[in-house]
Amino acid sequence: VDGFKAWLTSQQSAIQVAYPLASPLTYTLTPAQLATLSGYNAIAADAGTLSVTYRADPALTLEALESNLTNAILSLGGNVP
């Protein structure tokens, strides 16, 4: 047992434990909030501290920019081929 405890201590930065929660956490998101989550997201918690890492999907970002630019041109009376 002591040897196993020593091994666990030496490996603590590499060990991950996953288990089902008795009552899962749920969140309600609006469509705008859900769209914001498109891309890569990593969420981690450590005893009450929450860390969120977000990386946008470049293709989705370019698509949104193109749509906004098209709408701006059309609203000014221009034509978009």
Short mmCIF file of C-alpha atoms in Angstrom, two decimals, residues 16-66:
data_model
loop_
_atom_site.label_atom_id
_atom_site.label_comp_id
_atom_site.label_asym_id
_atom_site.label_seq_id
_atom_site.Cartn_x
_atom_site.Cartn_y
_atom_site.Cartn_z
CA GLN A 16 -7.22 11.74 -14.29
CA VAL A 17 -10.30 10.34 -12.59
CA ALA A 18 -13.77 10.43 -14.13
CA TYR A 19 -17.01 9.35 -12.50
CA PRO A 20 -20.72 10.03 -13.00
CA LEU A 21 -22.25 12.79 -10.90
CA ALA A 22 -25.24 12.01 -8.71
CA SER A 23 -26.99 15.11 -10.07
CA PRO A 24 -25.45 16.36 -13.32
CA LEU A 25 -24.91 20.08 -13.83
CA THR A 26 -27.08 21.60 -16.52
CA TYR A 27 -26.95 24.99 -18.20
CA THR A 28 -29.48 26.75 -20.38
CA LEU A 29 -27.98 28.65 -23.31
CA THR A 30 -29.55 31.09 -25.73
CA PRO A 31 -28.93 30.54 -29.47
CA ALA A 32 -26.38 33.41 -29.41
CA GLN A 33 -24.51 31.83 -26.51
CA LEU A 34 -24.54 28.46 -28.24
CA ALA A 35 -23.14 29.99 -31.43
CA THR A 36 -20.32 31.46 -29.36
CA LEU A 37 -19.35 27.93 -28.34
CA SER A 38 -18.69 26.88 -31.94
CA GLY A 39 -15.05 25.87 -32.22
CA TYR A 40 -12.78 24.39 -29.57
CA ASN A 41 -13.78 24.68 -25.92
CA ALA A 42 -12.16 23.33 -22.78
CA ILE A 43 -13.75 23.74 -19.38
CA ALA A 44 -12.01 22.72 -16.16
CA ALA A 45 -12.88 23.18 -12.49
CA ASP A 46 -10.76 22.78 -9.40
CA ALA A 47 -12.59 23.01 -6.07
CA GLY A 48 -14.82 25.87 -7.11
CA THR A 49 -12.48 27.66 -9.52
CA LEU A 50 -13.72 27.49 -13.11
CA SER A 51 -11.46 27.92 -16.13
CA VAL A 52 -12.78 28.20 -19.69
CA THR A 53 -10.58 28.08 -22.77
CA TYR A 54 -12.17 29.02 -26.08
CA ARG A 55 -10.67 28.93 -29.53
CA ALA A 56 -12.87 30.07 -32.43
CA ASP A 57 -13.28 28.01 -35.58
CA PRO A 58 -11.66 30.19 -38.30
CA ALA A 59 -14.05 28.93 -41.00
CA LEU A 60 -17.07 29.98 -38.94
CA THR A 61 -15.50 33.34 -38.14
CA LEU A 62 -14.80 34.04 -41.83
CA GLU A 63 -18.34 32.96 -42.74
CA ALA A 64 -19.80 35.40 -40.20
CA LEU A 65 -17.55 38.22 -41.45
CA GLU A 66 -18.57 37.56 -45.06
#
